[in-house]
Amino acid sequence: MKCEILQKAGEIFLKLGFKSVTMDDIANELAISKKTIYKFFKNKEELVDETVCHIHETMHKEIFCICDKGFNAIQENFEIKNMFKNMFKNSDDSPLYQLKKYYPKTYTKMMEKEFSMFKDCILNNIEKGIVDGLYRNELDKELTTKFYFSLAMSVHDSTLYTYNKNTLNKLETNVLEYHTRAIATLKGIQILEEQLEKNGF
């Protein structure tokens, strides 16, 4: 039951935001009493914290599955971006920005995990791309990783962007294109153009 609550809470939080969703909303969606939720979580803050961890673990598993499928480095990044597109497809606002604003402790903990995972993932992607001749040899891998992480996270700041339907997906695609053009060889640019066309951009 706890796993079901975390799964449903994650879906609702990503769709409607962390602030507006109540324990009653989650109970109603699951057709259970609010008391049942409180058997597992003492308050909403604890539910948010554990739900974010659950989302994060699920996301990591999906990313690792994508990385194991043998895509080239640029295809791999687009597959991961599409995973995020599906995750945030019903969001008209950035769940990450709401998390930062209303649950800062959970946000800080999540971002520390996120950078650790992101760093390993992007470093591996860069190394793969260099070996395959899609990225330039002389790249500063550590700096490139930090640049990309900072830029990717910036799209979730609603003080910088106004969101409506599909905004996050478009911004994430723009960031990925910007990042790839900055590090790619001519061969890599060709694959980038193919991926952009394939994904409707």
PDB file of C-alpha atoms in Angstrom:
ATOM      1  CA  MET A   1       0.000   0.000   0.000  1.00  0.00           C
ATOM      2  CA  LYS A   2       2.840   2.400   0.800  1.00  0.00           C
ATOM      3  CA  CYS A   3       4.271   1.889  -2.679  1.00  0.00           C
ATOM      4  CA  GLU A   4       0.831   2.564  -4.222  1.00  0.00           C
ATOM      5  CA  ILE A   5       0.545   5.791  -2.241  1.00  0.00           C
ATOM      6  CA  LEU A   6       3.998   6.934  -3.369  1.00  0.00           C
ATOM      7  CA  GLN A   7       3.202   6.095  -6.994  1.00  0.00           C
ATOM      8  CA  LYS A   8      -0.107   7.969  -7.004  1.00  0.00           C
ATOM      9  CA  ALA A   9       1.247  10.904  -5.011  1.00  0.00           C
ATOM     10  CA  GLY A  10       4.087  11.214  -7.522  1.00  0.00           C
ATOM     11  CA  GLU A  11       1.666  11.330 -10.455  1.00  0.00           C
ATOM     12  CA  ILE A  12      -0.505  13.984  -8.803  1.00  0.00           C
ATOM     13  CA  PHE A  13       2.389  16.123  -7.569  1.00  0.00           C
ATOM     14  CA  LEU A  14       3.966  16.176 -11.026  1.00  0.00           C
ATOM     15  CA  LYS A  15       0.640  17.075 -12.629  1.00  0.00           C
ATOM     16  CA  LEU A  16      -0.725  19.642 -10.172  1.00  0.00           C
ATOM     17  CA  GLY A  17       2.296  20.729  -8.158  1.00  0.00           C
ATOM     18  CA  PHE A  18       3.524  20.103  -4.646  1.00  0.00           C
ATOM     19  CA  LYS A  19       1.742  23.040  -3.034  1.00  0.00           C
ATOM     20  CA  SER A  20      -1.844  22.637  -4.183  1.00  0.00           C
ATOM     21  CA  VAL A  21      -2.269  18.874  -3.699  1.00  0.00           C
ATOM     22  CA  THR A  22      -3.661  17.872  -0.307  1.00  0.00           C
ATOM     23  CA  MET A  23      -3.673  14.599   1.571  1.00  0.00           C
ATOM     24  CA  ASP A  24      -7.423  14.465   0.884  1.00  0.00           C
ATOM     25  CA  ASP A  25      -6.759  14.704  -2.864  1.00  0.00           C
ATOM     26  CA  ILE A  26      -4.392  11.741  -2.737  1.00  0.00           C
ATOM     27  CA  ALA A  27      -6.755   9.710  -0.547  1.00  0.00           C
ATOM     28  CA  ASN A  28      -9.645  10.394  -2.944  1.00  0.00           C
ATOM     29  CA  GLU A  29      -7.577   9.366  -5.983  1.00  0.00           C
ATOM     30  CA  LEU A  30      -6.711   6.074  -4.295  1.00  0.00           C
ATOM     31  CA  ALA A  31     -10.224   5.562  -2.864  1.00  0.00           C
ATOM     32  CA  ILE A  32      -8.796   5.149   0.636  1.00  0.00           C
ATOM     33  CA  SER A  33      -9.192   7.081   3.870  1.00  0.00           C
ATOM     34  CA  LYS A  34      -6.765   9.818   4.834  1.00  0.00           C
ATOM     35  CA  LYS A  35      -6.024   7.806   7.980  1.00  0.00           C
ATOM     36  CA  THR A  36      -4.513   5.085   5.811  1.00  0.00           C
ATOM     37  CA  ILE A  37      -2.013   7.564   4.401  1.00  0.00           C
ATOM     38  CA  TYR A  38      -1.127   8.737   7.908  1.00  0.00           C
ATOM     39  CA  LYS A  39      -0.271   5.169   8.862  1.00  0.00           C
ATOM     40  CA  PHE A  40       2.741   5.467   6.578  1.00  0.00           C
ATOM     41  CA  PHE A  41       3.500   9.201   6.570  1.00  0.00           C
ATOM     42  CA  LYS A  42       3.182  11.464   9.609  1.00  0.00           C
ATOM     43  CA  ASN A  43       2.526  14.607   7.541  1.00  0.00           C
ATOM     44  CA  LYS A  44       2.548  15.986   4.018  1.00  0.00           C
ATOM     45  CA  GLU A  45       6.181  17.073   4.273  1.00  0.00           C
ATOM     46  CA  GLU A  46       7.253  13.489   4.925  1.00  0.00           C
ATOM     47  CA  LEU A  47       5.063  12.262   2.067  1.00  0.00           C
ATOM     48  CA  VAL A  48       6.606  14.814  -0.303  1.00  0.00           C
ATOM     49  CA  ASP A  49      10.115  13.848   0.810  1.00  0.00           C
ATOM     50  CA  GLU A  50       9.586  10.120   0.264  1.00  0.00           C
ATOM     51  CA  THR A  51       7.666  10.667  -2.970  1.00  0.00           C
ATOM     52  CA  VAL A  52      10.515  12.724  -4.416  1.00  0.00           C
ATOM     53  CA  CYS A  53      12.959   9.937  -3.486  1.00  0.00           C
ATOM     54  CA  HIS A  54      10.650   7.410  -5.162  1.00  0.00           C
ATOM     55  CA  ILE A  55      10.397   9.530  -8.347  1.00  0.00           C
ATOM     56  CA  HIS A  56      14.154   9.984  -8.354  1.00  0.00           C
ATOM     57  CA  GLU A  57      14.859   6.253  -8.043  1.00  0.00           C
ATOM     58  CA  THR A  58      12.351   5.441 -10.790  1.00  0.00           C
ATOM     59  CA  MET A  59      13.909   8.071 -13.042  1.00  0.00           C
ATOM     60  CA  HIS A  60      17.411   6.707 -12.444  1.00  0.00           C
ATOM     61  CA  LYS A  61      16.347   3.179 -13.340  1.00  0.00           C
ATOM     62  CA  GLU A  62      14.843   4.404 -16.599  1.00  0.00           C
ATOM     63  CA  ILE A  63      17.976   6.392 -17.450  1.00  0.00           C
ATOM     64  CA  PHE A  64      20.206   3.390 -16.792  1.00  0.00           C
ATOM     65  CA  CYS A  65      17.952   1.258 -19.019  1.00  0.00           C
ATOM     66  CA  ILE A  66      18.289   3.835 -21.817  1.00  0.00           C
ATOM     67  CA  CYS A  67      22.081   3.943 -21.418  1.00  0.00           C
ATOM     68  CA  ASP A  68      22.221   0.141 -21.744  1.00  0.00           C
ATOM     69  CA  LYS A  69      20.417   0.101 -25.111  1.00  0.00           C
ATOM     70  CA  GLY A  70      23.461   0.935 -27.232  1.00  0.00           C
ATOM     71  CA  PHE A  71      22.378   4.306 -28.656  1.00  0.00           C
ATOM     72  CA  ASN A  72      25.089   6.656 -29.820  1.00  0.00           C
ATOM     73  CA  ALA A  73      25.786   9.545 -27.427  1.00  0.00           C
ATOM     74  CA  ILE A  74      23.485  12.076 -29.116  1.00  0.00           C
ATOM     75  CA  GLN A  75      20.608   9.630 -29.583  1.00  0.00           C
ATOM     76  CA  GLU A  76      21.011   8.633 -25.936  1.00  0.00           C
ATOM     77  CA  ASN A  77      20.564  12.228 -24.769  1.00  0.00           C
ATOM     78  CA  PHE A  78      17.396  12.605 -26.842  1.00  0.00           C
ATOM     79  CA  GLU A  79      15.989   9.363 -25.453  1.00  0.00           C
ATOM     80  CA  ILE A  80      16.613  10.625 -21.914  1.00  0.00           C
ATOM     81  CA  LYS A  81      15.050  13.982 -22.779  1.00  0.00           C
ATOM     82  CA  ASN A  82      11.951  12.182 -24.078  1.00  0.00           C
ATOM     83  CA  MET A  83      11.741  10.292 -20.803  1.00  0.00           C
ATOM     84  CA  PHE A  84      11.550  13.653 -19.001  1.00  0.00           C
ATOM     85  CA  LYS A  85       8.998  14.861 -21.566  1.00  0.00           C
ATOM     86  CA  ASN A  86       6.718  11.948 -20.645  1.00  0.00           C
ATOM     87  CA  MET A  87       7.298  12.527 -16.943  1.00  0.00           C
ATOM     88  CA  PHE A  88       6.316  16.208 -17.100  1.00  0.00           C
ATOM     89  CA  LYS A  89       3.802  15.993 -19.961  1.00  0.00           C
ATOM     90  CA  ASN A  90       0.855  17.112 -17.812  1.00  0.00           C
ATOM     91  CA  SER A  91       2.707  19.922 -16.034  1.00  0.00           C
ATOM     92  CA  ASP A  92       1.906  23.560 -16.826  1.00  0.00           C
ATOM     93  CA  ASP A  93       4.443  24.688 -14.246  1.00  0.00           C
ATOM     94  CA  SER A  94       7.774  23.328 -13.076  1.00  0.00           C
ATOM     95  CA  PRO A  95       7.419  20.836 -10.210  1.00  0.00           C
ATOM     96  CA  LEU A  96      11.083  21.417  -9.335  1.00  0.00           C
ATOM     97  CA  TYR A  97      10.555  25.138  -8.847  1.00  0.00           C
ATOM     98  CA  GLN A  98       7.574  24.492  -6.571  1.00  0.00           C
ATOM     99  CA  LEU A  99       9.609  21.966  -4.624  1.00  0.00           C
ATOM    100  CA  LYS A 100      12.392  24.512  -4.140  1.00  0.00           C
ATOM    101  CA  LYS A 101       9.938  27.174  -3.007  1.00  0.00           C
ATOM    102  CA  TYR A 102       7.739  25.167  -0.633  1.00  0.00           C
ATOM    103  CA  TYR A 103       9.913  22.209   0.428  1.00  0.00           C
ATOM    104  CA  PRO A 104      13.486  23.553   0.361  1.00  0.00           C
ATOM    105  CA  LYS A 105      15.008  20.792   2.507  1.00  0.00           C
ATOM    106  CA  THR A 106      13.691  18.087   0.204  1.00  0.00           C
ATOM    107  CA  TYR A 107      14.785  20.112  -2.818  1.00  0.00           C
ATOM    108  CA  THR A 108      18.347  20.528  -1.509  1.00  0.00           C
ATOM    109  CA  LYS A 109      18.648  16.815  -0.728  1.00  0.00           C
ATOM    110  CA  MET A 110      17.248  15.884  -4.130  1.00  0.00           C
ATOM    111  CA  MET A 111      19.593  18.239  -6.007  1.00  0.00           C
ATOM    112  CA  GLU A 112      22.653  16.774  -4.312  1.00  0.00           C
ATOM    113  CA  LYS A 113      21.612  13.306  -5.505  1.00  0.00           C
ATOM    114  CA  GLU A 114      20.674  14.688  -8.903  1.00  0.00           C
ATOM    115  CA  PHE A 115      24.066  16.254  -9.567  1.00  0.00           C
ATOM    116  CA  SER A 116      25.896  13.113  -8.480  1.00  0.00           C
ATOM    117  CA  MET A 117      23.829  10.977 -10.871  1.00  0.00           C
ATOM    118  CA  PHE A 118      23.826  13.579 -13.641  1.00  0.00           C
ATOM    119  CA  LYS A 119      27.594  14.021 -13.447  1.00  0.00           C
ATOM    120  CA  ASP A 120      28.276  10.306 -13.941  1.00  0.00           C
ATOM    121  CA  CYS A 121      25.700  10.026 -16.716  1.00  0.00           C
ATOM    122  CA  ILE A 122      26.969  13.025 -18.678  1.00  0.00           C
ATOM    123  CA  LEU A 123      30.640  12.169 -18.208  1.00  0.00           C
ATOM    124  CA  ASN A 124      29.958   8.700 -19.595  1.00  0.00           C
ATOM    125  CA  ASN A 125      27.988  10.230 -22.462  1.00  0.00           C
ATOM    126  CA  ILE A 126      30.798  12.659 -23.294  1.00  0.00           C
ATOM    127  CA  GLU A 127      33.416   9.915 -23.241  1.00  0.00           C
ATOM    128  CA  LYS A 128      31.248   7.739 -25.492  1.00  0.00           C
ATOM    129  CA  GLY A 129      30.711  10.653 -27.888  1.00  0.00           C
ATOM    130  CA  ILE A 130      34.434  11.412 -28.091  1.00  0.00           C
ATOM    131  CA  VAL A 131      35.298   7.772 -28.818  1.00  0.00           C
ATOM    132  CA  ASP A 132      32.652   7.687 -31.578  1.00  0.00           C
ATOM    133  CA  GLY A 133      33.870  10.958 -33.100  1.00  0.00           C
ATOM    134  CA  LEU A 134      30.628  12.817 -32.284  1.00  0.00           C
ATOM    135  CA  TYR A 135      32.154  15.182 -29.699  1.00  0.00           C
ATOM    136  CA  ARG A 136      35.432  17.088 -29.883  1.00  0.00           C
ATOM    137  CA  ASN A 137      38.523  15.537 -28.297  1.00  0.00           C
ATOM    138  CA  GLU A 138      39.734  18.645 -26.482  1.00  0.00           C
ATOM    139  CA  LEU A 139      36.641  19.098 -24.291  1.00  0.00           C
ATOM    140  CA  ASP A 140      37.014  19.883 -20.592  1.00  0.00           C
ATOM    141  CA  LYS A 141      34.663  17.111 -19.481  1.00  0.00           C
ATOM    142  CA  GLU A 142      34.151  18.309 -15.909  1.00  0.00           C
ATOM    143  CA  LEU A 143      33.383  21.878 -16.958  1.00  0.00           C
ATOM    144  CA  THR A 144      31.116  20.756 -19.799  1.00  0.00           C
ATOM    145  CA  THR A 145      29.153  18.603 -17.341  1.00  0.00           C
ATOM    146  CA  LYS A 146      28.688  21.511 -14.920  1.00  0.00           C
ATOM    147  CA  PHE A 147      27.642  23.869 -17.724  1.00  0.00           C
ATOM    148  CA  TYR A 148      25.048  21.401 -19.002  1.00  0.00           C
ATOM    149  CA  PHE A 149      23.691  20.653 -15.526  1.00  0.00           C
ATOM    150  CA  SER A 150      23.317  24.368 -14.707  1.00  0.00           C
ATOM    151  CA  LEU A 151      21.584  25.086 -17.992  1.00  0.00           C
ATOM    152  CA  ALA A 152      19.275  22.059 -17.755  1.00  0.00           C
ATOM    153  CA  MET A 153      18.197  23.011 -14.232  1.00  0.00           C
ATOM    154  CA  SER A 154      17.631  26.668 -15.172  1.00  0.00           C
ATOM    155  CA  VAL A 155      14.576  25.778 -17.281  1.00  0.00           C
ATOM    156  CA  HIS A 156      12.763  24.904 -14.045  1.00  0.00           C
ATOM    157  CA  ASP A 157      13.055  28.446 -12.684  1.00  0.00           C
ATOM    158  CA  SER A 158       9.739  30.225 -13.177  1.00  0.00           C
ATOM    159  CA  THR A 159      11.369  33.590 -12.426  1.00  0.00           C
ATOM    160  CA  LEU A 160      13.150  33.139 -15.777  1.00  0.00           C
ATOM    161  CA  TYR A 161      10.438  31.452 -17.860  1.00  0.00           C
ATOM    162  CA  THR A 162       6.670  31.564 -18.292  1.00  0.00           C
ATOM    163  CA  TYR A 163       5.173  28.106 -18.638  1.00  0.00           C
ATOM    164  CA  ASN A 164       2.237  26.771 -20.592  1.00  0.00           C
ATOM    165  CA  LYS A 165       1.520  23.474 -22.291  1.00  0.00           C
ATOM    166  CA  ASN A 166       4.680  21.757 -23.573  1.00  0.00           C
ATOM    167  CA  THR A 167       6.953  24.636 -22.460  1.00  0.00           C
ATOM    168  CA  LEU A 168       9.267  22.408 -20.438  1.00  0.00           C
ATOM    169  CA  ASN A 169       9.717  19.989 -23.322  1.00  0.00           C
ATOM    170  CA  LYS A 170      10.600  22.818 -25.726  1.00  0.00           C
ATOM    171  CA  LEU A 171      13.023  24.391 -23.269  1.00  0.00           C
ATOM    172  CA  GLU A 172      14.694  21.052 -22.538  1.00  0.00           C
ATOM    173  CA  THR A 173      15.088  20.436 -26.280  1.00  0.00           C
ATOM    174  CA  ASN A 174      16.585  23.913 -26.739  1.00  0.00           C
ATOM    175  CA  VAL A 175      19.046  23.257 -23.912  1.00  0.00           C
ATOM    176  CA  LEU A 176      20.034  19.894 -25.378  1.00  0.00           C
ATOM    177  CA  GLU A 177      20.531  21.433 -28.829  1.00  0.00           C
ATOM    178  CA  TYR A 178      22.604  24.275 -27.355  1.00  0.00           C
ATOM    179  CA  HIS A 179      24.757  21.824 -25.372  1.00  0.00           C
ATOM    180  CA  THR A 180      25.266  19.476 -28.318  1.00  0.00           C
ATOM    181  CA  ARG A 181      26.147  22.202 -30.816  1.00  0.00           C
ATOM    182  CA  ALA A 182      28.731  23.525 -28.347  1.00  0.00           C
ATOM    183  CA  ILE A 183      30.624  20.214 -28.129  1.00  0.00           C
ATOM    184  CA  ALA A 184      29.858  18.287 -31.324  1.00  0.00           C
ATOM    185  CA  THR A 185      31.997  17.536 -34.361  1.00  0.00           C
ATOM    186  CA  LEU A 186      30.563  17.915 -37.856  1.00  0.00           C
ATOM    187  CA  LYS A 187      29.563  14.249 -37.691  1.00  0.00           C
ATOM    188  CA  GLY A 188      27.810  14.931 -34.387  1.00  0.00           C
ATOM    189  CA  ILE A 189      25.986  17.981 -35.774  1.00  0.00           C
ATOM    190  CA  GLN A 190      24.585  15.831 -38.576  1.00  0.00           C
ATOM    191  CA  ILE A 191      23.166  13.357 -36.058  1.00  0.00           C
ATOM    192  CA  LEU A 192      21.835  16.239 -33.963  1.00  0.00           C
ATOM    193  CA  GLU A 193      19.956  17.611 -36.979  1.00  0.00           C
ATOM    194  CA  GLU A 194      18.487  14.164 -37.633  1.00  0.00           C
ATOM    195  CA  GLN A 195      17.317  13.880 -34.011  1.00  0.00           C
ATOM    196  CA  LEU A 196      15.784  17.365 -34.032  1.00  0.00           C
ATOM    197  CA  GLU A 197      13.845  16.526 -37.206  1.00  0.00           C
ATOM    198  CA  LYS A 198      12.781  13.164 -35.799  1.00  0.00           C
ATOM    199  CA  ASN A 199      11.490  14.839 -32.648  1.00  0.00           C
ATOM    200  CA  GLY A 200       9.627  17.553 -34.542  1.00  0.00           C
ATOM    201  CA  PHE A 201      11.964  20.504 -33.990  1.00  0.00           C
TER     202      PHE A 201
END
